Coordinates of N, CA, C and O in Angstrom, one line a residue:
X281 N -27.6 -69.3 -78.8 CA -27.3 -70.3 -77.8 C -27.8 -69.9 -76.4 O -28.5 -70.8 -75.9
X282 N -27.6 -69.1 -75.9 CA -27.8 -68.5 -74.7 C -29.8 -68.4 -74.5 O -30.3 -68.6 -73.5
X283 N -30.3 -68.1 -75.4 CA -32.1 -68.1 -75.5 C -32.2 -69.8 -75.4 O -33.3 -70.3 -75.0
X284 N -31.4 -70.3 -75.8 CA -31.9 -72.2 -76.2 C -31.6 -72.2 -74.9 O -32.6 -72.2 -74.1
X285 N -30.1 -72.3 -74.0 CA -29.8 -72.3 -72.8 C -31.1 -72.0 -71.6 O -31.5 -72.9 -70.8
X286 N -31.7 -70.2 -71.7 CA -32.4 -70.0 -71.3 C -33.6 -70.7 -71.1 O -34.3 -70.9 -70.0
X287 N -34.0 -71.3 -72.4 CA -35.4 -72.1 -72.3 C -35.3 -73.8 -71.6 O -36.3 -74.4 -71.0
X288 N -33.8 -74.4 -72.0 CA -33.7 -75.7 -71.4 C -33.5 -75.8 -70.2 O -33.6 -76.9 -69.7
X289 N -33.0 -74.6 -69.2 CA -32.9 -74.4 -67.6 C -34.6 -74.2 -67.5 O -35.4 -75.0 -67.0
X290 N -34.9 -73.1 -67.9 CA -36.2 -73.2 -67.4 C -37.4 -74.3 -67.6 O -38.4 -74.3 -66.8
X291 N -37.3 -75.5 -68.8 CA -38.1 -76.1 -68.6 C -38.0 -77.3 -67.5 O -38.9 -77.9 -66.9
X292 N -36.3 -77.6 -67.7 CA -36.0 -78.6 -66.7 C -35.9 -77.8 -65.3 O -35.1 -78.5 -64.7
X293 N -36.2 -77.0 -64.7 CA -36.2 -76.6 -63.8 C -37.8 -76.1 -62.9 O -38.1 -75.8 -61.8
X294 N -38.4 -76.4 -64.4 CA -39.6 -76.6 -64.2 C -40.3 -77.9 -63.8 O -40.9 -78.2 -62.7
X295 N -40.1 -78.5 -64.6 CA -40.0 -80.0 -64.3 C -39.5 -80.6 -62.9 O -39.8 -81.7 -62.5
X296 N -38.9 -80.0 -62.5 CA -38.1 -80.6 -60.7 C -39.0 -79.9 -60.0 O -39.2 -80.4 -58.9
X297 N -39.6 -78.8 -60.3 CA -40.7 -78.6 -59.4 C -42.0 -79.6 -59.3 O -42.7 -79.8 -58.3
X298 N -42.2 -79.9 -60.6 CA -43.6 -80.5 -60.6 C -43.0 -82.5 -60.4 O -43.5 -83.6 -60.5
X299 N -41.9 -82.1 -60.2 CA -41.7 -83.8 -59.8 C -41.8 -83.7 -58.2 O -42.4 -84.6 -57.5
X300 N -41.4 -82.8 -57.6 CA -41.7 -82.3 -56.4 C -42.8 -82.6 -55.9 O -43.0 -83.5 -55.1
X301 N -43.8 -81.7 -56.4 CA -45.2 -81.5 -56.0 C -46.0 -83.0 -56.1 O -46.9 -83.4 -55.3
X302 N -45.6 -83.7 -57.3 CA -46.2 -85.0 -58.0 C -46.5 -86.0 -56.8 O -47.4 -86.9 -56.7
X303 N -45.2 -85.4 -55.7 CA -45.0 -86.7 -54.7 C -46.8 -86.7 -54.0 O -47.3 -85.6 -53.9
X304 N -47.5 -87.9 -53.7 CA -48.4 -88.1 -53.3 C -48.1 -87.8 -51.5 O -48.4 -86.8 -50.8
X305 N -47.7 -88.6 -51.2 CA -47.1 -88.3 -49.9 C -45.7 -87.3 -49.7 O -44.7 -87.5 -50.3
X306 N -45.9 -86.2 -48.8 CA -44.7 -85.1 -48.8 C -43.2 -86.1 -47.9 O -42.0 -85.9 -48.0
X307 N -43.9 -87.0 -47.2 CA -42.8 -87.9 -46.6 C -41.4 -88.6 -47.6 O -40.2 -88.8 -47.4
X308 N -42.4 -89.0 -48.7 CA -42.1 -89.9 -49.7 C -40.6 -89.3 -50.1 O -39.7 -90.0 -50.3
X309 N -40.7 -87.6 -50.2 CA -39.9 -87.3 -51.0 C -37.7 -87.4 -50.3 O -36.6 -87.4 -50.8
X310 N -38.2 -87.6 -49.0 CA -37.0 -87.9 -48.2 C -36.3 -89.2 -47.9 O -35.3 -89.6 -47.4
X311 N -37.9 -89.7 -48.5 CA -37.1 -91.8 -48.6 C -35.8 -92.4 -49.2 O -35.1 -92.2 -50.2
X312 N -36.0 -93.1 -48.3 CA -34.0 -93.8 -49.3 C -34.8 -95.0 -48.7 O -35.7 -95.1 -47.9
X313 N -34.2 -95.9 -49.3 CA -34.2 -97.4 -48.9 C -32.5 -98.0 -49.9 O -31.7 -97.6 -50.7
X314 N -32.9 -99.4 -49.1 CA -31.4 -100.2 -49.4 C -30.8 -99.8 -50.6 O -29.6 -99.8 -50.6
X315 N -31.5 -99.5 -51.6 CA -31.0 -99.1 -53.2 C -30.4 -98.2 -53.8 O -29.3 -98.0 -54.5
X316 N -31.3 -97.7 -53.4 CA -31.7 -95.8 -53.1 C -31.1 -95.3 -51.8 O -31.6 -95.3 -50.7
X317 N -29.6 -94.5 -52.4 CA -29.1 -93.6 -51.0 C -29.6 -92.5 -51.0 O -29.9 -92.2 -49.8
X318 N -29.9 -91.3 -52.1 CA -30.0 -90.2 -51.9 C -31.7 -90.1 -52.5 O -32.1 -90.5 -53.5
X319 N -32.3 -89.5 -51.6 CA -33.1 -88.7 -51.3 C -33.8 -88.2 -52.3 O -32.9 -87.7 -53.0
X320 N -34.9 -87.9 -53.0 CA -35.5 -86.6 -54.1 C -35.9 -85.4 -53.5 O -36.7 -84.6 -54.1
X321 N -35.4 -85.0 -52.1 CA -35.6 -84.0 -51.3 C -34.0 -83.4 -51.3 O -33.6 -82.3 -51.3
X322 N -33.1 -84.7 -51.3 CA -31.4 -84.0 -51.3 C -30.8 -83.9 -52.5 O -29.7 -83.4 -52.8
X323 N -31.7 -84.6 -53.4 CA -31.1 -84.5 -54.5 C -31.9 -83.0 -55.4 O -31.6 -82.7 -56.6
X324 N -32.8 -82.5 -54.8 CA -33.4 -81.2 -55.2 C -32.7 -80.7 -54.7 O -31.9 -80.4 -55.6
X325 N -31.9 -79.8 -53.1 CA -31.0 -79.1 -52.8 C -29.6 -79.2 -53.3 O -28.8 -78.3 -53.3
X326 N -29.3 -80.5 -53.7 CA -27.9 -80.5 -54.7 C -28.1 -79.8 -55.6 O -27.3 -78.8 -55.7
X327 N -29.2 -80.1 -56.5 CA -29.3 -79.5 -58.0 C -29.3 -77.8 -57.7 O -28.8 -77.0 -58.5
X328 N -29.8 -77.5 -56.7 CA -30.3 -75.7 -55.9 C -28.7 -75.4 -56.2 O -28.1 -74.7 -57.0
X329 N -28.2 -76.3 -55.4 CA -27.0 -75.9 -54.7 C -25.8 -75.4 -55.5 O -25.1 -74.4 -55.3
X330 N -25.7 -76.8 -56.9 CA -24.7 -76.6 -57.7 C -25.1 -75.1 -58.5 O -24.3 -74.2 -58.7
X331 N -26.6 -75.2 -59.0 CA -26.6 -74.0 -60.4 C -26.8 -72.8 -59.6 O -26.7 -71.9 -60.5
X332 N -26.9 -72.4 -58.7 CA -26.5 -71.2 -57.8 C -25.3 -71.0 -57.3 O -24.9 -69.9 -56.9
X333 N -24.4 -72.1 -57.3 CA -22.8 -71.8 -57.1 C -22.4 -71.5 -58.3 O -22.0 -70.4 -58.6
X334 N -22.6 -72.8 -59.3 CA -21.9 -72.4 -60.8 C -21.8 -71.5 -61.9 O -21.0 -71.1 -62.7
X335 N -23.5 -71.0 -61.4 CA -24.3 -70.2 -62.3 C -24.1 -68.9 -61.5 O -23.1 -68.2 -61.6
X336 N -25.0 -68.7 -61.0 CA -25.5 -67.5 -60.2 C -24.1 -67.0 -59.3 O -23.8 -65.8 -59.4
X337 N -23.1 -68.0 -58.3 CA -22.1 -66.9 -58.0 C -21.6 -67.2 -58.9 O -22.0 -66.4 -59.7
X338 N -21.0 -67.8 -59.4 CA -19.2 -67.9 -60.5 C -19.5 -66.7 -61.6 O -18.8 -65.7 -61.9
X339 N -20.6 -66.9 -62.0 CA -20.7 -66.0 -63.4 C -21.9 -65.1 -63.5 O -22.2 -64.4 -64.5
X340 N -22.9 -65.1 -62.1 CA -23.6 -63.9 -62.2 C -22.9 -62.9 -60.5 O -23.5 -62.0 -60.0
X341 N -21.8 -63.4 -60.0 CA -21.4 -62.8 -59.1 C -23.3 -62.4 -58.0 O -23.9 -61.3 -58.0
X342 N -23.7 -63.4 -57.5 CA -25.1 -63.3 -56.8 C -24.4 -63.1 -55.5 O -25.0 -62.3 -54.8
X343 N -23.3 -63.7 -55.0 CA -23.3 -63.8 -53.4 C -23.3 -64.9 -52.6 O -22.9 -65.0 -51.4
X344 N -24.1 -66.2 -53.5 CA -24.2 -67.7 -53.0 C -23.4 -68.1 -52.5 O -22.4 -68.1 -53.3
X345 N -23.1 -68.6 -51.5 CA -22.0 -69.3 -50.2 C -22.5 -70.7 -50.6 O -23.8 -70.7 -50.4
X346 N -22.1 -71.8 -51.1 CA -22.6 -73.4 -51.4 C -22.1 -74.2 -50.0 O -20.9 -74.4 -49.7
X347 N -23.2 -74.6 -49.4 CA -22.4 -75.6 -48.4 C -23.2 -77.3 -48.7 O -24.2 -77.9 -48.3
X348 N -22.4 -77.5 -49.5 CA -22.4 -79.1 -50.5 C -23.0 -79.9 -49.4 O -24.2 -80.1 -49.4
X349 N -22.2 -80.3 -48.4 CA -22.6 -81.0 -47.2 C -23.7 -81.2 -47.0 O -24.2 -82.3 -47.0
X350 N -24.6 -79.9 -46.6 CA -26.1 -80.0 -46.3 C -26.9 -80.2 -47.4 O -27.9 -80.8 -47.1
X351 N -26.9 -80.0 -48.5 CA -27.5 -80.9 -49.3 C -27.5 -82.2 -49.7 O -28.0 -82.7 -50.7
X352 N -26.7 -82.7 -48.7 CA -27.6 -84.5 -49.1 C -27.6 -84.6 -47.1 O -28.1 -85.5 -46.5
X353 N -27.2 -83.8 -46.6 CA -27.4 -84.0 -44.6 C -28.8 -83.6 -44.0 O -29.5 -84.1 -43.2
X354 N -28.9 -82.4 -44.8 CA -30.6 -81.9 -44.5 C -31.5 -82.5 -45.0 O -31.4 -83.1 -46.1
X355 N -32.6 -82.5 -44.1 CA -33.3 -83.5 -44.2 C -34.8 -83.2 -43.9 O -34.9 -82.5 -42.8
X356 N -36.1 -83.5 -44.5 CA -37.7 -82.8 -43.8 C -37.9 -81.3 -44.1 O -38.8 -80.9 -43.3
X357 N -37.5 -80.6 -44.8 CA -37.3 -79.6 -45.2 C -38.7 -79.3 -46.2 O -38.7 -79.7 -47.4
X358 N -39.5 -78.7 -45.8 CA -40.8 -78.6 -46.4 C -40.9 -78.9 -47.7 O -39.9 -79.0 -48.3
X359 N -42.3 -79.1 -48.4 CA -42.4 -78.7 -50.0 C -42.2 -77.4 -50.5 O -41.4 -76.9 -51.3
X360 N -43.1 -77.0 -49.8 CA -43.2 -75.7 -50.1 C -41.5 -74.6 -50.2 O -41.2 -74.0 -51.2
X361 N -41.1 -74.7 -49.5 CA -40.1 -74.3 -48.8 C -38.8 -74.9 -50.4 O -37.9 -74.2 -50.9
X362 N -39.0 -75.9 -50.7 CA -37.8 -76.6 -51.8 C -38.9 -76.3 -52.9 O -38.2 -76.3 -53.9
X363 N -39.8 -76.1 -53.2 CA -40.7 -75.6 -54.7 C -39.8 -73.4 -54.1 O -39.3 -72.6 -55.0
X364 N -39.9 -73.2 -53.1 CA -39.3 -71.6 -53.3 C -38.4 -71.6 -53.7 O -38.2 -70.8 -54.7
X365 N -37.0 -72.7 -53.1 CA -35.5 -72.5 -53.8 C -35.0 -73.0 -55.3 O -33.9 -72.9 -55.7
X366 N -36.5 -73.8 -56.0 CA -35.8 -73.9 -57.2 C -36.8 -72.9 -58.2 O -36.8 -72.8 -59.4
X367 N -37.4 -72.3 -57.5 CA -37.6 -70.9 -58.0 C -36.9 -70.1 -58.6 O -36.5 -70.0 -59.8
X368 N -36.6 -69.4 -57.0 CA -34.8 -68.5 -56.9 C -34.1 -69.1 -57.5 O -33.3 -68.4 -58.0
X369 N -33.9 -70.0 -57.7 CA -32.9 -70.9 -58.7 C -33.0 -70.5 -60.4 O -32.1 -70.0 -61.1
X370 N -34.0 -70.7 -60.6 CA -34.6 -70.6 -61.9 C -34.3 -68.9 -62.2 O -33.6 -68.6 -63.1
X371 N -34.8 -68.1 -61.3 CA -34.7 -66.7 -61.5 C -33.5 -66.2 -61.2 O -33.4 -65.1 -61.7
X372 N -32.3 -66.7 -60.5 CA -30.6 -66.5 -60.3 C -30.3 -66.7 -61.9 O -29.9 -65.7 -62.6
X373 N -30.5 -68.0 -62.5 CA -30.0 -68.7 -63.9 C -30.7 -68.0 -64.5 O -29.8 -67.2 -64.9
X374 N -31.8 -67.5 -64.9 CA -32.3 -66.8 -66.1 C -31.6 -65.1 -66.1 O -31.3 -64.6 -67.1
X375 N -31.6 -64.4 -64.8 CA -30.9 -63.3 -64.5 C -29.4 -63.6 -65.3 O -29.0 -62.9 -66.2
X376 N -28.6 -64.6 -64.6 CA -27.0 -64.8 -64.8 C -27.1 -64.6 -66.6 O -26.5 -63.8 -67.4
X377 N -27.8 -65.6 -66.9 CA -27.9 -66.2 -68.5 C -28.3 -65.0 -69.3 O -28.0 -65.0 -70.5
X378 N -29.2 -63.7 -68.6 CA -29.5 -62.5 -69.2 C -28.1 -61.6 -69.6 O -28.2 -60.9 -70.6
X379 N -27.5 -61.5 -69.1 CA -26.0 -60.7 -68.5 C -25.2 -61.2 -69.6 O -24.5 -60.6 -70.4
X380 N -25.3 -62.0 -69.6 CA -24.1 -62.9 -70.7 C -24.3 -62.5 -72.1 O -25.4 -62.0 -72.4
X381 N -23.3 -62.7 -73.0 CA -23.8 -62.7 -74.7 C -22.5 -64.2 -75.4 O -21.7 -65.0 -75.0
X382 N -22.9 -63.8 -76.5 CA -21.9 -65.1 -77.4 C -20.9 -64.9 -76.8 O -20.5 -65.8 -76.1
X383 N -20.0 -63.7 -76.8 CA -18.9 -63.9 -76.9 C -18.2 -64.5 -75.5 O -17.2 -65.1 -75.4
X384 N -19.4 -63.8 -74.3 CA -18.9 -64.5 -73.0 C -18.9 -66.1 -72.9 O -18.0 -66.6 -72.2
X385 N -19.9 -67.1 -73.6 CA -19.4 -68.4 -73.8 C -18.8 -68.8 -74.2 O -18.3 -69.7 -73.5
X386 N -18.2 -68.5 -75.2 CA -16.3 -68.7 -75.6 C -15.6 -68.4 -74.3 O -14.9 -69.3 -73.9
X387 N -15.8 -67.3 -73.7 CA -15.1 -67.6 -72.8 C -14.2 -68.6 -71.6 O -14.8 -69.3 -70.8
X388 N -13.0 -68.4 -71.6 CA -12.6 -70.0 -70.4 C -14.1 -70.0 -69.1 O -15.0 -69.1 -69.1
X389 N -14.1 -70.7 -68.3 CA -14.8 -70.5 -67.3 C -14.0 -70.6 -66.5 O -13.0 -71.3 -66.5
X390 N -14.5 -69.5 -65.3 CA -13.5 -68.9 -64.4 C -13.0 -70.0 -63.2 O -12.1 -69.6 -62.4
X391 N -13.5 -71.4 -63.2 CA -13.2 -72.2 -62.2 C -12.3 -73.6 -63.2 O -12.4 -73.8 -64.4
X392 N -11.5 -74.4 -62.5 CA -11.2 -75.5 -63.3 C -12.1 -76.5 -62.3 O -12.0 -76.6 -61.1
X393 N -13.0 -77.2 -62.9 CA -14.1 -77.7 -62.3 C -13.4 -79.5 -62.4 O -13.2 -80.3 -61.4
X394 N -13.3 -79.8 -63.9 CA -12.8 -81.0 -63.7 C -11.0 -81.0 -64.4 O -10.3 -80.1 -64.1
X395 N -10.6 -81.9 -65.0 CA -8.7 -82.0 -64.9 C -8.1 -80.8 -65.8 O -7.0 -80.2 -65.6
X396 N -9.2 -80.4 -67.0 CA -8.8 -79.2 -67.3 C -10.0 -77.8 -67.5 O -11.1 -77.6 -67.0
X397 N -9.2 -76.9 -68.5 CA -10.0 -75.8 -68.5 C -11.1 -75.8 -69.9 O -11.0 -76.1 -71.1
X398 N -12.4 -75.3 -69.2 CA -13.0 -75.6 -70.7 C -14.1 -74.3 -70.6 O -14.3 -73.8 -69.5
X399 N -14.7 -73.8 -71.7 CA -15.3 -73.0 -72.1 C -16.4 -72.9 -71.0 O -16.8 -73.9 -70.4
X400 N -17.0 -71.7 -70.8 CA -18.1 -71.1 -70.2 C -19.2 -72.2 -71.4 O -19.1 -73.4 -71.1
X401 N -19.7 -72.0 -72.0 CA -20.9 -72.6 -73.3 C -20.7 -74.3 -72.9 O -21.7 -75.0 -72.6
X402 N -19.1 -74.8 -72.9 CA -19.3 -76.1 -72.5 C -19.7 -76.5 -71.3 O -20.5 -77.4 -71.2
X403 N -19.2 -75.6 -70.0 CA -19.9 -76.1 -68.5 C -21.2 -76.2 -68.5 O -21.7 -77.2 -68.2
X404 N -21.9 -75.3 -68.9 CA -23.3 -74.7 -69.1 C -24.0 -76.0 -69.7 O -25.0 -76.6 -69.1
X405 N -23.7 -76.2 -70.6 CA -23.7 -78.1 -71.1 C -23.9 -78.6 -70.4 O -25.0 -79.2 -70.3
X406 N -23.0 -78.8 -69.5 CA -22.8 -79.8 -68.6 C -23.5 -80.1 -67.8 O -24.0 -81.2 -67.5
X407 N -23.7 -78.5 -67.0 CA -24.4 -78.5 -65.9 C -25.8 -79.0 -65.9 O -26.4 -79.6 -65.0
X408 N -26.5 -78.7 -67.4 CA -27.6 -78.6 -67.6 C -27.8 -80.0 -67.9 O -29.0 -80.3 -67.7
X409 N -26.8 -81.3 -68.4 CA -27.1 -82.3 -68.5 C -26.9 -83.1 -66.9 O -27.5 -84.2 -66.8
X410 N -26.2 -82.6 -65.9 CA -26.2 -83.0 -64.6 C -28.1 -82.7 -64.3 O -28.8 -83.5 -63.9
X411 N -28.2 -82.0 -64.5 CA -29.4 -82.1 -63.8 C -30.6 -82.3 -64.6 O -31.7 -82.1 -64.1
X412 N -30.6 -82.5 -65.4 CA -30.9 -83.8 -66.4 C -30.7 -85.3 -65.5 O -31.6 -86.1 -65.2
X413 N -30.0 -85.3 -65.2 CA -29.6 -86.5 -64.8 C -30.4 -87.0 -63.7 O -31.1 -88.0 -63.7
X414 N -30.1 -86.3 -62.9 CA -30.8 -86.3 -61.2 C -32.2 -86.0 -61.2 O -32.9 -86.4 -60.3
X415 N -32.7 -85.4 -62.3 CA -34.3 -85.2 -62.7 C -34.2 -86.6 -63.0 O -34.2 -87.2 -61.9
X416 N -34.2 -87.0 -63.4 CA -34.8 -88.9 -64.4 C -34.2 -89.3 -63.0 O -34.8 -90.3 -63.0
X417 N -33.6 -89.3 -61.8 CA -33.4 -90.0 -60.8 C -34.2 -89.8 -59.9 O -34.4 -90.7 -59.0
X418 N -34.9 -88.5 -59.9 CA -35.8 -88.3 -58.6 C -37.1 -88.5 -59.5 O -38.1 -88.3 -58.7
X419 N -37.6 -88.8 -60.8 CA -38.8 -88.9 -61.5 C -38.7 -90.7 -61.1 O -39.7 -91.5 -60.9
X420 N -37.4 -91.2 -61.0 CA -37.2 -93.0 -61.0 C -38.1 -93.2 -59.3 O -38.7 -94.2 -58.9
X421 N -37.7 -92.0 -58.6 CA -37.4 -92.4 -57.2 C -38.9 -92.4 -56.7 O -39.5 -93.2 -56.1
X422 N -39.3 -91.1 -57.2 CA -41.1 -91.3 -57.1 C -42.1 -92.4 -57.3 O -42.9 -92.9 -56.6
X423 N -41.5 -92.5 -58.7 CA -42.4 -93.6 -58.8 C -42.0 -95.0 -58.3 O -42.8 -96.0 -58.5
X424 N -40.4 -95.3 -57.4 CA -40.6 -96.2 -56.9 C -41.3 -96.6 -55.2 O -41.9 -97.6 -54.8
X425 N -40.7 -95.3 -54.4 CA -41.1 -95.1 -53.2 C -42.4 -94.4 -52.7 O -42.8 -94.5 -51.5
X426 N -43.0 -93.5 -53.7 CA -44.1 -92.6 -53.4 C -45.6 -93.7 -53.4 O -46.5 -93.7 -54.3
X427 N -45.5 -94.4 -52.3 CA -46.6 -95.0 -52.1 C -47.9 -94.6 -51.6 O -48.8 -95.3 -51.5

C-alpha cells in the first residue's frame, strides 16, 4: 500500500506541476473571474499547504507551521517559485511515506480531522483524492482562462 501511495502522490503531484508550467500566460494562473473564485496559483499553495501539514508535520514530524489563510490571500507569487514548493512537497510526502510501514496505516491518525477518528491508510486516501480534486479544477481553470 504504502509503494502504490508513494507512486499516486508522486504522479499527481507531478501533474500540478506541469499544469503549472502548461499556463501560456504566467498571469493566467492567478485569474478568477465571476465563476471561478479560487485561483490555480491558490489553489496550488492549498494543495502545498494541506500535504505538508497532514503529511509531512502530523506524521513525518518536518516542522511545517500551515497558515491556511495565505493560501487562497497570496497572490503573484512566481512560477518558478510554486513549481519549487510542490517539489518540497513531493520530497516531504515521499520522505514521510518512506518512514512509515503497514502496520503504521492501521494506525488511528493522530488528528480528528472530520466528526470522527479514522485510520492513518484512510486519510492518506483522502488526502490524495482532495487533490485529485483541485488538480481536475486547476486543469478546468487553464483551459478556461489561460488565453
Amino acid at each position: 500500500m504504502i509503494e502504490s501511495l508513494k507512486s499516486l502522490y508522486t504522479r499527481d503531484l507531478n501533474k500540478l506541476s506541469t499544469e503549472i508550467l502548461s499556463y501560456n500566460n504566467e498571469k493566467a494562473i492567478w485569474s478568477v473571474d465571476e465563476n471561478i473564485s479560487n485561483s490555480a496559483g491558490n489553489l496550488c499553495l492549498h494543495l502545498v499547504g494541506n500535504l505538508n501539514h497532514f503529511i509531512g508535520a502530523i506524521l513525518g514530524n518536518s516542522g511545517y507551521v500551515r497558515n491556511r489563510d495565505f493560501e487562497f490571500s497570496l497572490k503573484n507569487i512566481p512560477r518558478p517559485e510554486l513549481i519549487e514548493k510542490i517539489d518540497r512537497t513531493l520530497d516531504i510526502v515521499t520522505k514521510t511515506l518512506d518512514k512509515l510501514d503497514e502496520d503504521d496505516l492501521k494506525k488511528e491518525y493522530p488528528l480528528v480531522v472530520f466528526e470522527s477518528k479514522m485510520s492513518t491508510e484512510y486519510f492518506l486516501i483522502h488526502l490524495l483524492s482532495h487533490l485529485d480534486y483541485h488538480l481536475g479544477q486547476i486543469n478546468y481553470h487553464r483551459r478556461l482562462l489561460d488565453n
